[in-house]
């Protein structure tokens, strides 16, 4: 039952991501050459976020009251320093580590840079105002959010993969540590006698 519920719980967001992209691509007129990479970024981000939550759940030994505040703070800071609300190039150096620890930054920047690179004339269109910059200069959004020169789509995918593997290993370590610390059942041969 636990495996089935995990597959169901993970499958719903993945199916929603794929359907959303299948509907959104024709509406937005995006190049289909970016479709697979966009799906990989969406699934990579979702998987890494779920893995962080699973690891925190194991660390709290299933007591969700212990991890709620920490996880909400992690998500809040991850979204705040994703580049969407604060240009990451304007973040003070003493706070820059929050950008690099922002899971949302790596998922969003990789997806945006991937989409912009495949739409031709990357950074070559002139713009004179904010509105024309958004409409005509595809590099404008990458600069506006601070994704360039901080990262590339390949680096973003690599960091998401590192997040996923690191938290998978941490979860495994915690499970092994907690299972070895739990009391063992001591069954002797005379207790197992069948009559």
Coordinates of C-alpha atoms in Angstrom, one line a residue:
X1 CA 0.0 0.0 0.0
X2 CA 2.8 2.5 0.8
X3 CA 4.4 2.0 -2.6
X4 CA 1.1 2.3 -4.4
X5 CA 0.3 5.6 -2.6
X6 CA 3.7 7.0 -3.3
X7 CA 3.4 6.2 -7.0
X8 CA -0.1 7.7 -7.0
X9 CA 1.0 10.8 -5.1
X10 CA 4.0 11.3 -7.4
X11 CA 2.2 10.4 -10.6
X12 CA -0.5 13.0 -10.3
X13 CA 2.0 16.0 -10.4
X14 CA 3.9 14.4 -13.3
X15 CA 0.8 13.8 -15.3
X16 CA -0.4 17.4 -14.6
X17 CA 3.0 18.7 -15.7
X18 CA 2.9 16.8 -19.0
X19 CA -0.7 17.8 -19.7
X20 CA -0.1 21.4 -18.8
X21 CA 2.8 21.5 -21.2
X22 CA 0.9 19.8 -24.0
X23 CA -1.9 22.3 -23.7
X24 CA 0.4 25.3 -23.1
X25 CA 2.9 24.8 -25.9
X26 CA 0.4 25.4 -28.8
X27 CA -1.3 28.3 -27.0
X28 CA 2.0 30.1 -26.3
X29 CA 3.5 29.2 -29.6
X30 CA 6.6 27.7 -28.1
X31 CA 9.0 25.6 -30.1
X32 CA 8.4 21.9 -29.7
X33 CA 12.1 21.3 -29.6
X34 CA 12.2 22.5 -26.0
X35 CA 9.3 20.3 -24.9
X36 CA 11.3 17.3 -23.6
X37 CA 13.8 19.5 -21.7
X38 CA 11.0 21.6 -20.2
X39 CA 9.3 18.3 -19.0
X40 CA 12.7 17.2 -17.5
X41 CA 13.1 20.4 -15.6
X42 CA 9.5 20.3 -14.3
X43 CA 9.8 16.6 -13.2
X44 CA 13.4 17.2 -11.9
X45 CA 12.2 20.1 -9.7
X46 CA 9.1 18.2 -8.5
X47 CA 11.1 15.1 -7.7
X48 CA 13.8 17.0 -5.8
X49 CA 11.2 19.0 -3.8
X50 CA 9.5 15.7 -2.9
X51 CA 12.8 14.2 -1.9
X52 CA 13.6 17.1 0.4
X53 CA 10.3 16.7 2.1
X54 CA 10.8 12.9 2.4
X55 CA 14.2 13.4 3.9
X56 CA 12.9 16.0 6.4
X57 CA 10.1 13.6 7.3
X58 CA 12.6 10.8 8.0
X59 CA 14.8 13.2 10.0
X60 CA 11.8 14.2 12.2
X61 CA 11.0 10.5 12.5
X62 CA 7.5 11.1 11.1
X63 CA 6.6 13.8 13.6
X64 CA 5.3 16.4 11.1
X65 CA 4.8 19.1 13.7
X66 CA 8.6 19.2 14.1
X67 CA 9.3 19.8 10.4
X68 CA 6.4 22.0 9.3
X69 CA 7.9 25.3 10.2
X70 CA 11.3 24.4 8.8
X71 CA 9.9 23.1 5.5
X72 CA 7.7 26.2 5.1
X73 CA 10.6 28.5 5.8
X74 CA 12.7 26.5 3.3
X75 CA 10.0 26.8 0.6
X76 CA 9.5 30.5 1.3
X77 CA 13.2 31.3 1.0
X78 CA 13.5 29.1 -2.0
X79 CA 10.7 31.0 -3.8
X80 CA 11.9 34.4 -2.6
X81 CA 15.4 33.9 -3.9
X82 CA 14.3 32.1 -7.1
X83 CA 14.9 35.2 -9.2
X84 CA 11.2 35.8 -9.7
X85 CA 10.8 38.3 -6.8
X86 CA 14.4 39.4 -6.3
X87 CA 17.0 39.7 -9.1
X88 CA 19.7 37.3 -7.9
X89 CA 22.4 39.6 -9.2
X90 CA 21.2 42.3 -6.7
X91 CA 21.4 40.0 -3.7
X92 CA 24.2 41.0 -1.3
X93 CA 27.2 38.7 -1.3
X94 CA 26.6 37.8 2.3
X95 CA 23.1 36.4 1.3
X96 CA 24.2 34.9 -2.0
X97 CA 24.3 31.4 -0.5
X98 CA 20.4 31.6 -0.1
X99 CA 20.3 31.8 -3.9
X100 CA 22.5 28.8 -4.4
X101 CA 20.4 26.8 -1.9
X102 CA 17.2 27.8 -3.6
X103 CA 15.8 24.7 -5.2
X104 CA 13.2 26.9 -7.1
X105 CA 16.0 29.1 -8.5
X106 CA 17.6 26.1 -10.2
X107 CA 14.4 24.7 -11.5
X108 CA 13.0 28.0 -12.8
X109 CA 16.2 29.4 -14.2
X110 CA 17.0 26.2 -16.1
X111 CA 13.5 26.1 -17.6
X112 CA 13.4 29.8 -18.5
X113 CA 16.9 29.7 -20.1
X114 CA 16.1 26.6 -22.0
X115 CA 12.9 28.2 -23.4
X116 CA 14.7 31.4 -24.3
X117 CA 17.6 29.7 -26.0
X118 CA 15.4 27.9 -28.5
X119 CA 13.3 30.9 -29.5
X120 CA 16.0 32.3 -31.8
X121 CA 17.9 35.6 -31.7
X122 CA 18.8 35.1 -28.1
X123 CA 19.8 38.5 -26.8
X124 CA 20.1 40.1 -30.3
X125 CA 16.8 42.1 -30.4
X126 CA 17.0 45.8 -29.4
X127 CA 14.5 47.2 -26.9
X128 CA 13.8 50.7 -25.7
X129 CA 11.2 50.3 -22.9
X130 CA 10.2 47.7 -20.4
X131 CA 7.3 46.4 -22.5
X132 CA 9.3 46.2 -25.7
X133 CA 12.1 44.6 -23.9
X134 CA 9.8 41.8 -22.8
X135 CA 8.2 41.5 -26.2
X136 CA 11.3 41.7 -28.4
X137 CA 14.5 41.0 -26.4
X138 CA 14.4 37.4 -25.3
X139 CA 17.5 37.8 -23.3
X140 CA 15.8 40.6 -21.2
X141 CA 14.0 38.1 -19.0
X142 CA 17.2 36.2 -18.3
X143 CA 18.9 39.4 -17.3
X144 CA 15.9 40.8 -15.4
X145 CA 15.6 37.8 -13.2
X146 CA 19.4 37.5 -12.8
X147 CA 19.7 34.1 -14.4
X148 CA 22.5 35.3 -16.6
X149 CA 25.5 35.2 -16.0
X150 CA 24.8 33.2 -12.8
X151 CA 23.7 29.9 -14.5
X152 CA 23.0 28.1 -17.7
X153 CA 20.2 25.5 -18.4
X154 CA 22.8 22.7 -18.2
X155 CA 24.2 23.8 -14.9
X156 CA 20.7 24.2 -13.5
X157 CA 19.8 20.6 -14.5
X158 CA 23.0 19.3 -13.0
X159 CA 22.3 21.1 -9.7
X160 CA 18.8 19.7 -9.6
X161 CA 20.2 16.2 -10.1
X162 CA 22.8 16.9 -7.3
X163 CA 20.0 18.0 -5.0
X164 CA 18.0 14.9 -5.7
X165 CA 20.9 12.5 -5.2
X166 CA 22.2 14.2 -2.1
X167 CA 18.9 14.2 -0.3
X168 CA 18.3 10.6 -1.4
X169 CA 21.6 9.6 0.1
X170 CA 20.9 11.6 3.3
X171 CA 17.5 9.9 3.6
X172 CA 19.1 6.5 3.2
X173 CA 21.8 7.4 5.8
X174 CA 19.1 8.5 8.3
X175 CA 17.0 5.4 7.7
X176 CA 20.0 3.2 8.4
X177 CA 21.0 5.2 11.4
X178 CA 17.6 5.1 12.9
X179 CA 17.0 1.5 12.2
X180 CA 20.3 0.5 13.8
X181 CA 19.5 2.6 16.9
X182 CA 16.1 1.0 17.4
X183 CA 15.8 -1.9 19.8
X184 CA 16.2 -5.3 18.3
X185 CA 13.8 -8.2 19.0
X186 CA 15.7 -10.8 20.9
X187 CA 14.1 -14.1 20.0
X188 CA 15.7 -17.2 21.3
X189 CA 15.3 -20.7 19.9
X190 CA 13.2 -21.9 22.7
X191 CA 10.7 -19.1 22.1
X192 CA 10.2 -20.2 18.5
X193 CA 9.3 -23.8 19.4
X194 CA 6.3 -25.0 17.5
X195 CA 4.0 -27.5 19.3

